[in-house]
Structure formats: structure tokens, C-alpha cells
Short mmCIF file of C-alpha atoms and ligand atoms in Angstrom, two decimals:
data_model
loop_
_atom_site.label_atom_id
_atom_site.label_comp_id
_atom_site.label_asym_id
_atom_site.label_seq_id
_atom_site.Cartn_x
_atom_site.Cartn_y
_atom_site.Cartn_z
CA MET A 1 -0.06 -0.40 0.21
CA LYS A 2 1.49 3.38 -0.84
CA LEU A 3 0.92 6.14 1.58
CA ILE A 4 0.54 9.57 0.44
CA VAL A 5 1.16 12.35 2.94
CA PHE A 6 -0.75 15.59 2.59
CA LEU A 7 -0.09 18.88 4.07
CA HIS A 8 -2.31 20.84 6.30
CA SER A 9 -0.91 24.02 8.01
CA LYS A 10 -2.69 26.10 10.24
CA GLY A 11 -3.84 29.27 8.92
CA SER A 12 -4.36 29.78 4.89
CA GLY A 13 -1.41 27.56 3.88
CA ASN A 14 0.63 30.21 4.01
CA PHE A 15 3.22 28.19 6.30
CA LEU A 16 3.50 25.77 3.07
CA LYS A 17 4.45 28.63 0.71
CA GLU A 18 7.08 29.81 2.85
CA HIS A 19 8.87 26.76 3.39
CA GLY A 20 8.71 25.86 -0.11
CA LEU A 21 6.65 22.66 1.04
CA GLU A 22 4.47 21.16 -1.99
CA PRO A 23 0.83 20.34 -0.48
CA LEU A 24 1.54 16.73 -1.07
CA MET A 25 4.07 14.37 -1.61
CA ASN A 26 4.34 10.82 -2.87
CA LEU A 27 6.22 7.94 -0.26
CA ASP A 28 6.08 4.47 -0.51
CA SER A 29 4.93 2.68 2.49
CA GLY A 30 8.61 1.25 3.06
CA LYS A 31 9.56 4.74 3.29
CA VAL A 32 7.25 5.79 6.08
CA LYS A 33 10.24 5.98 8.40
CA ASP A 34 11.57 8.92 6.53
CA ILE A 35 8.69 11.28 6.47
CA PHE A 36 11.22 14.45 7.29
CA GLY A 37 10.80 15.90 10.27
CA LEU A 38 7.78 13.68 11.80
CA ASP A 39 7.75 14.00 15.54
CA THR A 40 4.56 12.46 16.67
CA VAL A 41 2.13 10.20 14.36
CA ILE A 42 -1.55 9.41 15.25
CA CYS A 43 -2.92 6.26 14.37
CA MET A 44 -6.12 4.85 14.54
CA GLU A 45 -7.08 1.55 15.77
CA MET A 46 -10.69 -0.51 16.70
CA GLU A 47 -11.20 -3.44 18.72
CA ASP A 48 -12.28 -5.91 16.28
CA ALA A 49 -10.70 -4.52 13.06
CA GLU A 50 -8.08 -2.57 11.91
CA PRO A 51 -7.37 0.46 9.23
CA ALA A 52 -4.47 -1.09 6.82
CA SER A 53 -2.87 2.54 6.91
CA SER A 54 -2.41 1.74 10.44
CA ARG A 55 -1.41 -1.60 10.04
CA VAL A 56 1.16 -0.23 7.66
CA LEU A 57 2.62 2.41 9.97
CA LEU A 58 2.72 -0.12 12.67
CA ASP A 59 4.57 -2.89 10.50
CA THR A 60 6.97 -0.31 9.45
CA LEU A 61 7.92 0.76 12.47
CA ASN A 62 7.34 -2.42 14.50
CA LEU A 63 6.00 -1.39 17.14
CA ASP A 64 3.25 -4.60 18.05
CA PRO A 65 5.47 -5.77 20.44
CA ALA A 66 5.30 -2.43 22.48
CA MET A 67 1.78 -2.06 21.84
CA LYS A 68 1.18 -5.55 23.42
CA ARG A 69 2.97 -4.79 26.24
CA LEU A 70 1.05 -1.85 27.08
CA GLY A 71 -2.90 -3.90 26.86
CA GLY A 72 -3.25 -3.77 23.34
CA VAL A 73 -5.04 -1.94 21.22
CA PRO A 74 -6.98 1.05 23.61
CA ARG A 75 -10.48 1.28 24.32
CA LYS A 76 -12.77 3.65 23.04
CA GLY A 77 -11.40 7.42 23.49
CA LYS A 78 -8.14 5.93 25.33
CA THR A 79 -4.95 6.74 23.73
CA ILE A 80 -1.42 4.58 24.23
CA ILE A 81 1.91 6.70 23.44
CA LEU A 82 4.02 4.58 21.68
CA PRO A 83 8.11 5.44 21.22
CA SER A 84 10.18 4.70 18.42
CA MET A 85 13.60 4.08 17.31
CA ASP A 86 13.63 5.05 13.94
CA GLY A 87 11.00 7.05 12.39
CA PRO A 88 9.06 9.84 14.04
CA GLY A 89 9.53 9.54 17.74
CA THR A 90 6.35 9.07 18.74
CA VAL A 91 3.51 7.00 17.62
CA ILE A 92 -0.20 7.69 19.32
CA VAL A 93 -2.09 5.19 18.93
CA VAL A 94 -6.39 5.90 19.83
CA GLY A 95 -9.08 3.38 20.18
CA LEU A 96 -12.16 4.14 18.02
CA GLY A 97 -14.30 1.13 19.79
CA LYS A 98 -16.10 -1.45 18.00
CA ARG A 99 -16.44 -1.32 13.97
CA GLU A 100 -19.39 -1.59 13.78
CA LYS A 101 -20.12 1.13 16.42
CA VAL A 102 -17.69 3.79 14.83
CA ASP A 103 -19.35 7.23 13.68
CA ILE A 104 -18.36 10.57 12.90
CA GLU A 105 -18.72 11.89 16.75
CA ALA A 106 -16.34 8.80 17.74
CA LEU A 107 -13.40 10.01 15.28
CA ARG A 108 -13.67 13.48 16.42
CA SER A 109 -13.88 12.67 19.96
CA SER A 110 -11.16 10.01 19.95
CA LEU A 111 -8.86 11.81 17.49
CA SER A 112 -9.27 15.34 19.22
CA THR A 113 -8.18 12.98 22.67
CA ALA A 114 -5.40 11.94 21.30
CA ILE A 115 -4.02 15.50 19.56
CA LYS A 116 -4.41 16.71 23.05
CA ALA A 117 -2.09 13.96 23.96
CA VAL A 118 0.61 15.04 21.82
CA SER A 119 3.88 16.36 23.64
CA PRO A 120 4.01 20.60 23.68
CA SER A 121 7.53 20.24 21.66
CA SER A 122 6.23 18.01 19.12
CA LYS A 123 6.28 20.39 16.01
CA ASN A 124 5.49 18.03 13.16
CA VAL A 125 2.26 15.82 13.75
CA GLY A 126 1.24 13.03 11.16
CA ILE A 127 -2.22 11.69 11.27
CA VAL A 128 -3.12 8.15 9.24
CA LEU A 129 -7.04 8.34 8.32
CA PRO A 130 -8.58 5.46 9.43
CA GLU A 131 -10.28 4.89 5.78
CA ILE A 132 -13.77 3.72 7.69
CA PHE A 133 -16.10 6.68 6.12
CA PRO A 134 -15.06 8.17 2.41
CA ALA A 135 -11.93 9.29 2.07
CA GLU A 136 -12.96 13.05 1.55
CA ALA A 137 -15.06 13.13 4.56
CA GLU A 138 -12.72 11.29 6.90
CA ALA A 139 -9.83 14.02 5.80
CA MET A 140 -12.60 17.14 5.98
CA GLU A 141 -13.67 16.04 9.38
CA VAL A 142 -10.13 15.49 10.57
CA VAL A 143 -8.60 18.70 9.84
CA TYR A 144 -11.76 20.19 11.26
CA THR A 145 -11.30 18.40 13.89
CA TYR A 146 -7.59 19.38 14.74
CA GLU A 147 -8.78 23.29 14.32
CA ILE A 148 -11.19 23.25 16.33
CA THR A 149 -9.68 21.09 19.22
CA THR A 150 -6.14 23.11 18.64
CA TYR A 151 -8.40 26.40 19.27
CA SER A 152 -7.58 28.52 22.59
CA PHE A 153 -8.95 31.75 24.03
CA ASP A 154 -5.67 32.46 25.26
CA GLU A 155 -4.94 36.24 23.97
CA PHE A 156 -5.21 37.55 27.15
CA LYS A 157 -2.75 35.08 29.07
CA ALA A 158 0.53 35.25 29.44
CA GLU A 159 0.72 31.51 28.94
CA LYS A 160 -0.27 30.47 25.36
CA LYS A 161 -1.58 27.19 24.35
CA THR A 162 0.67 25.57 22.00
CA SER A 163 0.02 23.53 18.90
CA PRO A 164 1.78 22.05 16.11
CA ASP A 165 1.91 24.56 12.85
CA LEU A 166 2.25 21.61 10.36
CA MET A 167 0.08 18.62 10.48
CA ARG A 168 0.51 15.71 7.67
CA ILE A 169 -2.07 13.70 6.76
CA LEU A 170 -1.18 10.03 5.83
CA SER A 171 -3.50 8.39 3.10
CA ASP A 172 -3.38 6.56 0.20
CA ARG A 173 -6.60 8.56 -1.27
CA GLU A 174 -7.33 12.09 -3.04
CA ILE A 175 -8.32 13.97 0.03
CA LYS A 176 -6.90 17.58 -1.01
CA GLN A 177 -10.77 18.84 -1.49
CA GLY A 178 -11.64 17.39 2.29
CA ILE A 179 -8.64 19.16 3.53
CA GLU A 180 -9.26 22.17 2.23
CA LYS A 181 -13.00 22.50 2.93
CA GLY A 182 -12.02 20.69 6.68
CA ARG A 183 -9.42 23.82 7.21
CA ILE A 184 -12.42 26.58 5.95
CA MET A 185 -14.76 25.15 8.24
CA GLY A 186 -12.60 24.74 11.19
CA GLU A 187 -11.19 28.15 10.73
CA ALA A 188 -14.65 29.80 10.59
CA THR A 189 -15.57 28.00 13.54
CA ASN A 190 -13.01 29.46 15.41
CA LEU A 191 -13.34 32.60 14.18
CA THR A 192 -17.24 32.34 15.38
CA ARG A 193 -15.88 31.50 19.03
CA TYR A 194 -12.57 33.93 18.95
CA LEU A 195 -15.92 36.71 18.18
CA ALA A 196 -18.11 35.34 21.19
CA ASP A 197 -15.06 34.79 23.56
CA LEU A 198 -13.75 38.41 23.66
CA PRO A 199 -14.95 40.34 26.20
CA SER A 200 -17.96 43.11 25.51
CA SER A 201 -15.35 46.05 25.47
CA ILE A 202 -13.71 44.75 22.75
CA GLY A 203 -15.77 42.99 20.88
CA THR A 204 -18.25 45.54 19.92
CA PRO A 205 -20.57 46.35 17.67
CA THR A 206 -17.90 48.44 15.77
CA PHE A 207 -15.41 45.04 16.00
CA PHE A 208 -17.66 43.15 14.04
CA GLU A 209 -18.12 45.41 11.25
CA LYS A 210 -13.93 45.86 10.92
CA THR A 211 -13.90 41.97 10.97
CA LEU A 212 -16.30 41.77 8.35
CA ARG A 213 -14.74 44.49 6.45
CA GLU A 214 -11.78 42.50 6.23
CA ASN A 215 -13.34 40.06 4.29
CA GLY A 216 -13.40 41.34 0.58
CA LYS A 217 -15.55 39.05 -1.20
CA ILE A 218 -18.25 40.70 0.95
CA ALA A 219 -20.71 43.22 0.09
CA VAL A 220 -21.09 45.38 3.34
CA THR A 221 -23.97 47.16 4.70
CA ALA A 222 -23.86 48.84 7.61
CA LEU A 223 -27.17 50.55 9.39
CA GLY A 224 -26.82 52.73 12.65
CA ARG A 225 -29.09 54.44 15.22
CA ASP A 226 -30.03 57.25 12.84
CA ASP A 227 -31.17 54.73 10.09
CA PHE A 228 -33.20 52.08 12.81
CA ILE A 229 -34.96 55.86 13.64
CA LYS A 230 -35.17 56.54 10.09
CA LEU A 231 -36.64 53.22 8.78
CA GLY A 232 -38.89 52.60 11.94
CA MET A 233 -36.90 49.92 13.25
CA GLY A 234 -38.44 50.03 17.04
CA GLY A 235 -36.84 47.16 18.27
CA LEU A 236 -33.33 47.99 17.76
CA GLU A 237 -33.74 51.61 18.48
CA GLY A 238 -35.43 51.44 21.60
CA VAL A 239 -32.84 48.27 22.73
CA SER A 240 -29.78 50.23 21.54
CA ARG A 241 -31.66 53.48 23.37
CA GLY A 242 -29.43 52.85 26.49
CA ALA A 243 -26.06 51.29 24.73
CA HIS A 244 -23.00 53.44 25.24
CA GLU A 245 -21.42 51.46 22.27
CA PRO A 246 -22.79 52.52 18.77
CA ALA A 247 -24.91 50.01 17.72
CA ARG A 248 -25.19 48.33 14.39
CA LEU A 249 -27.02 46.06 11.96
CA LEU A 250 -24.52 44.76 9.55
CA ILE A 251 -25.73 42.59 6.45
CA ALA A 252 -23.54 41.01 4.45
CA GLU A 253 -24.30 40.08 1.20
CA TYR A 254 -22.36 37.30 -0.93
CA GLY A 255 -22.58 35.57 -4.36
CA ASP A 256 -24.94 35.86 -7.27
CA ARG A 257 -27.31 38.25 -7.12
CA GLU A 258 -29.57 37.20 -9.99
CA LEU A 259 -30.13 33.67 -7.33
CA PRO A 260 -32.47 33.61 -5.02
CA ALA A 261 -31.31 34.44 -1.61
CA ILE A 262 -30.72 32.34 1.73
CA MET A 263 -30.82 35.09 4.53
CA ILE A 264 -29.25 33.98 7.65
CA VAL A 265 -29.62 36.17 11.00
CA GLY A 266 -27.86 35.81 14.26
CA LYS A 267 -28.93 37.82 17.63
CA GLY A 268 -25.99 40.24 18.39
CA ILE A 269 -26.31 41.44 22.00
CA THR A 270 -22.51 42.08 22.95
CA PHE A 271 -23.37 42.11 26.38
CA ASP A 272 -26.92 41.32 27.75
CA SER A 273 -27.13 43.19 31.20
CA GLY A 274 -30.78 42.97 31.44
CA GLY A 275 -31.40 46.25 30.74
CA ILE A 276 -33.86 48.08 33.17
CA SER A 277 -35.17 44.15 34.24
CA ILE A 278 -32.11 44.03 35.13
CA LYS A 279 -30.27 40.41 35.61
CA PRO A 280 -28.85 38.68 39.07
CA SER A 281 -25.16 39.83 38.96
CA ASP A 282 -24.40 35.84 39.65
CA GLY A 283 -23.10 34.71 36.52
CA MET A 284 -23.89 37.68 34.74
CA GLN A 285 -19.96 37.72 32.76
CA GLU A 286 -21.55 35.26 30.69
CA MET A 287 -23.57 37.56 29.19
CA LYS A 288 -21.12 38.58 26.46
CA PHE A 289 -21.83 35.23 25.09
CA ASP A 290 -25.01 36.61 24.15
CA LYS A 291 -23.49 37.71 20.58
CA CYS A 292 -23.13 34.52 19.57
CA GLY A 293 -25.88 34.21 17.12
CA ALA A 294 -24.19 36.80 15.21
CA ALA A 295 -20.73 35.34 15.47
CA ALA A 296 -22.14 32.32 13.85
CA VAL A 297 -23.24 34.31 11.16
CA LEU A 298 -20.04 35.78 10.68
CA GLY A 299 -17.94 32.75 10.70
CA ALA A 300 -20.53 31.31 8.12
CA MET A 301 -20.02 33.91 5.89
CA LYS A 302 -16.47 33.81 6.08
CA ALA A 303 -16.43 30.04 5.20
CA ILE A 304 -18.79 30.20 2.70
CA THR A 305 -16.89 33.25 0.83
CA GLU A 306 -13.96 30.54 0.92
CA LEU A 307 -15.83 27.43 -0.52
CA GLY A 308 -17.26 29.38 -2.81
CA PRO A 309 -20.60 28.25 -4.15
CA LYS A 310 -23.15 29.27 -6.68
CA ALA A 311 -25.07 31.10 -4.49
CA HIS A 312 -26.38 34.09 -2.90
CA VAL A 313 -26.49 34.28 0.85
CA VAL A 314 -27.30 37.17 2.79
CA GLY A 315 -26.03 37.45 6.46
CA LEU A 316 -27.45 40.01 9.13
CA MET A 317 -26.21 40.56 12.63
CA PRO A 318 -27.88 43.35 14.81
CA LEU A 319 -25.61 44.65 17.48
CA THR A 320 -26.16 46.25 20.38
CA GLU A 321 -25.31 46.07 23.78
CA ASN A 322 -27.84 46.09 26.55
CA MET A 323 -27.61 48.30 29.08
CA PRO A 324 -29.44 50.12 32.29
CA GLY A 325 -29.30 53.25 32.20
CA GLY A 326 -31.34 56.99 32.01
CA GLY A 327 -31.60 56.78 28.80
CA SER A 328 -32.65 53.31 28.11
CA TYR A 329 -35.90 52.07 26.81
CA LYS A 330 -38.23 50.76 29.67
CA PRO A 331 -40.91 48.41 30.68
CA GLY A 332 -44.26 49.39 29.83
CA GLU A 333 -42.98 50.98 26.12
CA ILE A 334 -44.65 50.20 23.40
CA LEU A 335 -41.98 49.71 19.71
CA ARG A 336 -43.63 49.86 16.44
CA HIS A 337 -40.82 47.28 13.92
CA TYR A 338 -39.98 47.61 10.85
CA ASN A 339 -43.30 45.76 9.22
CA GLY A 340 -45.37 47.96 11.29
CA VAL A 341 -46.11 44.97 14.37
CA THR A 342 -46.07 46.66 17.25
CA SER A 343 -44.75 45.27 20.62
CA GLU A 344 -45.62 45.87 24.67
CA VAL A 345 -42.28 45.61 26.48
CA ILE A 346 -42.86 43.63 29.34
CA SER A 347 -39.20 42.93 30.16
CA THR A 348 -36.79 44.81 28.75
CA ASP A 349 -34.53 41.68 29.59
CA ALA A 350 -36.36 40.14 26.34
CA GLU A 351 -34.51 42.26 24.10
CA GLY A 352 -33.24 39.64 21.15
CA ARG A 353 -36.60 38.75 20.18
CA LEU A 354 -36.81 42.68 19.64
CA VAL A 355 -33.98 43.57 17.73
CA LEU A 356 -34.10 39.99 15.79
CA ALA A 357 -37.95 41.02 14.64
CA ASP A 358 -36.42 44.19 12.88
CA ALA A 359 -33.79 42.29 10.97
CA LEU A 360 -36.04 39.77 10.06
CA ALA A 361 -38.43 42.00 8.61
CA PHE A 362 -36.45 44.34 7.26
CA GLY A 363 -34.37 41.55 5.24
CA ILE A 364 -37.15 39.92 4.05
CA ASP A 365 -38.56 42.89 2.32
CA LYS A 366 -35.23 43.76 0.80
CA TYR A 367 -34.03 40.83 0.05
CA ARG A 368 -36.78 38.74 -1.05
CA PRO A 369 -34.73 35.41 0.48
CA VAL A 370 -36.60 32.07 -0.25
CA SER A 371 -35.60 30.92 2.97
CA VAL A 372 -34.35 31.64 6.46
CA ILE A 373 -32.57 30.70 9.37
CA ASP A 374 -31.63 32.36 12.50
CA LEU A 375 -29.67 31.64 15.22
CA ALA A 376 -30.24 33.37 18.62
CA THR A 377 -28.99 32.95 22.55
CA LEU A 378 -32.84 33.53 23.34
CA THR A 379 -34.47 31.97 25.93
CA GLY A 380 -33.22 30.36 29.62
CA ALA A 381 -36.64 28.05 28.95
CA CYS A 382 -34.45 26.57 26.06
CA VAL A 383 -31.43 25.52 28.25
CA VAL A 384 -34.17 23.98 30.68
CA ALA A 385 -35.76 22.01 28.17
CA LEU A 386 -32.85 20.61 26.17
CA GLY A 387 -29.69 21.21 28.25
CA ASN A 388 -26.23 21.91 26.40
CA ASN A 389 -26.00 19.76 23.92
CA ILE A 390 -28.92 20.46 21.79
CA ALA A 391 -30.31 23.01 20.36
CA GLY A 392 -34.06 23.86 20.21
CA VAL A 393 -35.23 23.93 16.20
CA MET A 394 -39.03 25.82 15.71
CA GLY A 395 -40.22 27.20 12.42
CA ASN A 396 -43.48 27.96 9.87
CA ASN A 397 -41.86 25.06 7.23
CA LYS A 398 -41.83 21.89 7.81
CA ASP A 399 -39.29 20.90 4.40
CA LEU A 400 -37.03 23.59 5.64
CA GLN A 401 -36.64 22.60 8.83
CA GLU A 402 -36.15 18.95 7.95
CA LYS A 403 -33.54 20.81 5.82
CA ILE A 404 -31.82 21.81 8.47
CA ILE A 405 -31.66 18.97 10.99
CA GLU A 406 -30.61 17.00 7.89
CA ALA A 407 -27.61 19.36 7.89
CA SER A 408 -27.00 18.62 11.57
CA ARG A 409 -26.94 15.01 11.14
CA ASN A 410 -22.90 14.80 10.58
CA THR A 411 -22.08 17.59 13.02
CA TRP A 412 -21.97 17.64 16.59
CA GLU A 413 -24.48 20.68 16.35
CA LYS A 414 -27.31 18.81 17.37
CA LEU A 415 -31.30 20.21 17.41
CA TRP A 416 -34.49 19.22 18.62
CA PRO A 417 -38.04 20.66 17.04
CA LEU A 418 -39.77 22.38 19.33
CA PRO A 419 -44.13 23.20 19.16
CA LEU A 420 -44.68 26.75 17.54
CA ASP A 421 -48.34 26.42 17.30
CA ASP A 422 -51.44 28.94 17.89
CA ASP A 423 -51.46 28.57 21.81
CA PHE A 424 -48.09 30.29 21.82
CA ARG A 425 -49.15 33.15 19.39
CA GLU A 426 -52.22 33.70 21.89
CA GLN A 427 -50.09 33.62 24.94
CA ILE A 428 -48.03 36.77 23.74
CA ARG A 429 -50.95 38.54 22.90
CA SER A 430 -50.94 42.23 24.28
CA ASP A 431 -53.65 43.98 25.90
CA VAL A 432 -52.21 47.66 24.42
CA ALA A 433 -50.05 46.90 21.25
CA ASP A 434 -50.34 43.68 18.79
CA ILE A 435 -47.96 41.53 21.24
CA LYS A 436 -45.81 41.60 24.30
CA ASN A 437 -42.40 40.53 24.44
CA THR A 438 -42.33 37.74 26.96
CA GLY A 439 -45.70 35.57 27.62
CA GLY A 440 -44.33 34.43 31.14
CA ARG A 441 -42.35 31.52 31.78
CA PRO A 442 -44.18 28.39 30.63
CA GLY A 443 -43.29 27.78 27.17
CA GLY A 444 -40.58 30.58 26.86
CA ALA A 445 -38.36 29.07 24.16
CA GLU A 446 -41.97 28.79 22.01
CA THR A 447 -43.16 31.97 23.02
CA ALA A 448 -40.10 33.60 21.78
CA GLY A 449 -40.17 31.74 18.70
CA ALA A 450 -43.94 32.99 18.30
CA PHE A 451 -43.02 36.06 18.95
CA LEU A 452 -40.35 36.01 16.15
CA SER A 453 -43.45 34.74 13.82
CA ASN A 454 -45.04 37.96 13.42
CA PHE A 455 -42.06 38.83 11.63
CA VAL A 456 -41.48 36.59 8.75
CA GLY A 457 -44.84 36.50 7.23
CA GLU A 458 -45.06 33.32 4.51
CA VAL A 459 -41.55 32.88 3.79
CA PRO A 460 -40.05 29.49 5.30
CA TRP A 461 -37.79 30.20 7.84
CA VAL A 462 -36.81 28.37 11.08
CA HIS A 463 -35.56 29.81 14.30
CA LEU A 464 -32.55 28.01 16.10
CA ASP A 465 -32.24 28.60 20.02
CA ILE A 466 -28.91 28.33 20.92
CA ALA A 467 -28.84 30.16 24.45
CA GLY A 468 -27.67 26.40 25.74
CA THR A 469 -25.43 25.21 23.22
CA ALA A 470 -23.22 28.37 22.46
CA TRP A 471 -20.68 28.54 25.25
CA ARG A 472 -19.43 25.96 28.33
CA GLY A 473 -19.58 27.68 31.06
CA GLN A 474 -19.95 25.68 34.22
CA LYS A 475 -21.76 23.41 32.29
CA THR A 476 -23.17 20.07 31.56
CA SER A 477 -21.84 19.66 28.16
CA LYS A 478 -18.41 18.02 27.52
CA LYS A 479 -17.31 17.33 24.48
CA ASP A 480 -13.79 16.54 23.66
CA TYR A 481 -12.72 19.03 21.09
CA LEU A 482 -13.75 21.76 22.07
CA GLY A 483 -12.24 23.50 25.69
CA PRO A 484 -14.00 26.28 27.73
CA GLY A 485 -16.13 29.27 26.50
CA ALA A 486 -18.25 29.49 22.84
CA THR A 487 -18.24 26.36 20.87
CA GLY A 488 -18.81 27.98 17.52
CA PHE A 489 -22.36 26.31 17.30
CA GLY A 490 -24.23 27.01 14.24
CA THR A 491 -21.52 27.82 12.13
CA ARG A 492 -20.36 24.73 10.52
CA LEU A 493 -24.27 23.83 10.15
CA LEU A 494 -25.30 27.25 8.17
CA VAL A 495 -21.89 26.34 5.91
CA GLU A 496 -23.39 23.06 5.33
CA PHE A 497 -26.90 23.93 5.00
CA VAL A 498 -25.74 26.55 2.23
CA MET A 499 -23.58 23.86 0.36
CA GLU A 500 -25.99 21.55 0.03
CA ASN A 501 -28.92 23.71 -0.62
CA SER A 502 -26.89 25.57 -3.35
CA GLY A 503 -24.82 25.10 -7.03
N1 LIG B 601 -29.54 36.26 26.42
C1 LIG B 601 -30.80 35.70 27.19
C2 LIG B 601 -31.15 34.46 27.24
C3 LIG B 601 -30.03 33.48 27.87
C4 LIG B 601 -30.52 33.14 29.44
C5 LIG B 601 -29.04 32.96 27.04
C6 LIG B 601 -29.11 32.22 29.94
C7 LIG B 601 -28.03 32.00 27.73
C8 LIG B 601 -28.45 31.67 29.55
C9 LIG B 601 -31.94 36.73 26.90
O1 LIG B 601 -31.96 37.74 26.21
C10 LIG B 601 -32.95 36.51 28.12
O2 LIG B 601 -32.62 37.10 28.98
N2 LIG B 601 -33.93 35.71 27.95
C11 LIG B 601 -34.93 35.98 29.37
C12 LIG B 601 -36.14 36.02 28.61
C13 LIG B 601 -37.31 36.30 29.69
C14 LIG B 601 -37.50 37.47 30.08
C15 LIG B 601 -39.06 36.20 28.96
C16 LIG B 601 -34.62 34.75 29.98
O3 LIG B 601 -34.70 33.88 29.02
O4 LIG B 601 -35.21 34.74 31.28
MN1 LIG B 602 -32.20 39.54 28.02
ZN1 LIG B 603 -30.43 38.19 25.22
#
């Protein structure tokens, strides 16, 4: 068997160019020892089957006796580290479990455990593909897992997490496209995480605008408070009234304007104090993550421009902080939204739906999309209902909802449907306005969805409540490939959806 070595470097392949390295080399299996500079190689083993590629490596380096001594094939998610006297300094063998139980999630989580077992002094890491899934998909998943596992928000720490710049993938199949797609989706997910992890004083609406404008393939429109007033966006105007940081509605447009648009909208509350209906101080620091929806839209737009599908995608990010103060909007106010619908403010802490209302109505009016997806850290009720590993999905169109659930099947971004029937719309009827912004505690995720449904008309729309899944605090989610902080939930999902539903 011939093992081809594919090179992958962190950061858009510049490393490869700078070091005069070709993106792939051909090697006969006998020469695996000579793969220059590799100091660690990761390979995968199963309890009842063995990838031929792993066998080549273990045979060439004569590692069976050592592995046997250490108890043989490791259990699922466990690693053994074998020193090799020739060739790479270290081989990390990771267990995938039983052959028929191995799925993409098992690959992601076992591989990330192995990546974390790599010594910090390792500069060049090789990964042998297990050849269980189609080649391109497997390569994609491996590179994606590598990227998200090695992410760390350490800009403000003296001690940085180190990870190898260069990774080599050992396979005998053509996987260049998979590598590229994995890199793009991993980097986009990490951009989402970075924006979300930033404290609110840095990750401001203007910072989002600056980041978006760095992308040359995106047409950017940025609306501010004057525009909110002029255009009748009462929700955005109200919530941003007490903000110190200038608010923005950012609109990012990609692709061919002749094609029907896919619209993605993300809640971007850069800090949610609750406003006048102020939140308890315990845990309030986590409300810097209330911008995770907008961050996912920005990350997804980056990946989409790099993958370049034949599509028309419009991303909207309503961005503002929600603050208390003498100039803030207040409970009891009535706001008139872009589409004329009025809402009574019961709680200034139910601010996300107010800004999304205008973004949805405006985007639909301006861009006439054929499908709309919004993501928002919208309700604590959704966290109570579904926990920290599954996001709620609601909408007005079964077909679109099924498509987005389909896109989630191969990623770790799990979705579960919540009902949106008329009872929930009843629950938010107001005595003084068309609707009110809370319906009390019962069915809190659904009444929030019902509120949004007033701003999308008949256009196929799904709403993802990512309040439980967008970051990991002292929470009950544990994913081997995600460290603390923002998860980037929704980024890959949006990209996969766009790729699957375009030319
Ligand atoms: N951003 C919060 C929702 C949230 C809470 C997300 C906890 C993640 C963790 C949202 O703006 C909010 O405050 N929602 C209120 C709505 C209520 C006032 C109707 C909530 O869920 O308590
Ligand atoms: Mn709130
Ligand atoms: Zn909020």
C-alpha cells in the first residue's frame, strides 16, 4: 500500500508556501520512516478490525510488541503512546471502539483526545486516516477536528496554548478537497468562537463591522441608530437607546444577486445586562456570549466566501449591548417594528426578539429570500428544556426545518424540534399593542419563537435557539474537541446547509 502524505498547515496554507513545501508528497509505504521532520504520528485502531493504513505504520515501525506490552488496542477514546526508535519519535494510538459502532462523532472525539496527548514540544504531527468513511469526508473531519481542538482563547494570558503549525495526513486516497473544506470550516468555527469569547468592551458592534469589512468578497452594509429611527426599526432603536457602544445592523451579502437568496440572521447582543429589568449579578459575565448568533453568521459568511458556492447568501447581524441607564428603554413602552407590528415591552431583558424582529422583517423586505434561518441565544427556557448539547429548532415550514436538521446529522450541532402552535401566539397577545415581548415562564422558548413568527410572514423560516449550546461555562456539556468558552455552534451547520442547498 502506498501512503501519500498530505500537508496541512494552520492559517491559509502560507506556511507551506513560505517553507517551499508542496501540498502533498508521494511516498512508498516502506519509506514512512523517512517522512522528514515528523515527531509524532497519530493512528487509530478498533477492537475488532484494523485500518490497513494503521497496519502499515505499526508494521513499518515494528511497534506491535510495545503495543502488546501496554495492553494492546486501547479502549474507545483512550490513547497509548509508543516511543519509536526509528522514524517519528512517538506514535499515539487511539481507540475508536467497535467497528460497527464507529460514527463520525466517535472519530472526532477519539482523534481530539489523541491530538491533546501530543507533546507540546512536537512541531510536526502526522495523522493516519482510518479509512472507515469516504476519503474526502474523513479528511475533512480530521482537519476540522484538528482546528477546533487546538483553538484556545489565550490572547490575554501570558501562557499560550501551543499546537503544531504543520500537520501531515497520511492516506493513500485523494483527499485534497476534504482537507481544504475541513480547514475552512474549522477556521470559520474558530473565528465565531473568538468573536464570542471576546469581552464586550472589545467585541463591540464596531469590532464586528471591522472584522466583516476585512473580507473582500462580501458586500457590507452597516446601519446605525439614525437609520433605525429613519427606517422605523423600533426594536433595534429601543434596545440600543441605553447603549454606550454604537449599535449596528450589519448586512453581509455574498454571491450572485440573480439567484434566490438564503438569509441567515444572528442575535448580536454584545452584552446582555437585562437593561432596566436587570439580571442578577451571579453569572452575568456569561452574557458576553449573547452575541454568539451574530458571531456564527459572521463565521459562516467567511467560510461560504472561501468555499465559493454558486449561491446568494445574505447575513444579518443586529448588534448592540443591552444596558440600564437614564436613557434606556423601559418596561411598559410600546415599540413599532419595521413591518408595522407593535410590541409591548414587559421585560427589557427579552431584548433579543426585539432586535431580531426588525432584522428579519427588514431583510425579508429588502432581499426577498426563499429561506430564512435565524440563530439566537434567546431563552433560558430552551436551556431548561434541552440542556447544553441540543439546540431548539422551530419554524413555519416543515421542509426547511427537515433540511436544516438533515444538515446537522453529520455535525455535532444537534437540533431538536419544539412546537410553535397558535396557543403560543395567543400567550403573547397584548392589551395595548399587537404583541408583548414575554408570555411568562411556561413555554418560554416557544413564545419567543412565536414572537419572531410575526416578522417573517409566509417566507419559509426556521429559528434555532442556541442559548444552551453556544458556550461552555460551568455547564453540563462535554465535548473532547471543544475547550472552555464559546463553541461556535451553528457555524458549520449554516455552511453545510448553504453548500447542500446551492449549486
Ligand atoms: N440572553 C438571554 C437568554 C439566555 C439566558 C441565554 C441564559 C443563555 C443563558 C435573553 O435575552 C433573556 O434574557 N431571556 C429571558 C427572557 C424572559 C425575560 C422572557 C430569559 O430567558 O429569562
Ligand atoms: Mn436578555
Ligand atoms: Zn439576551
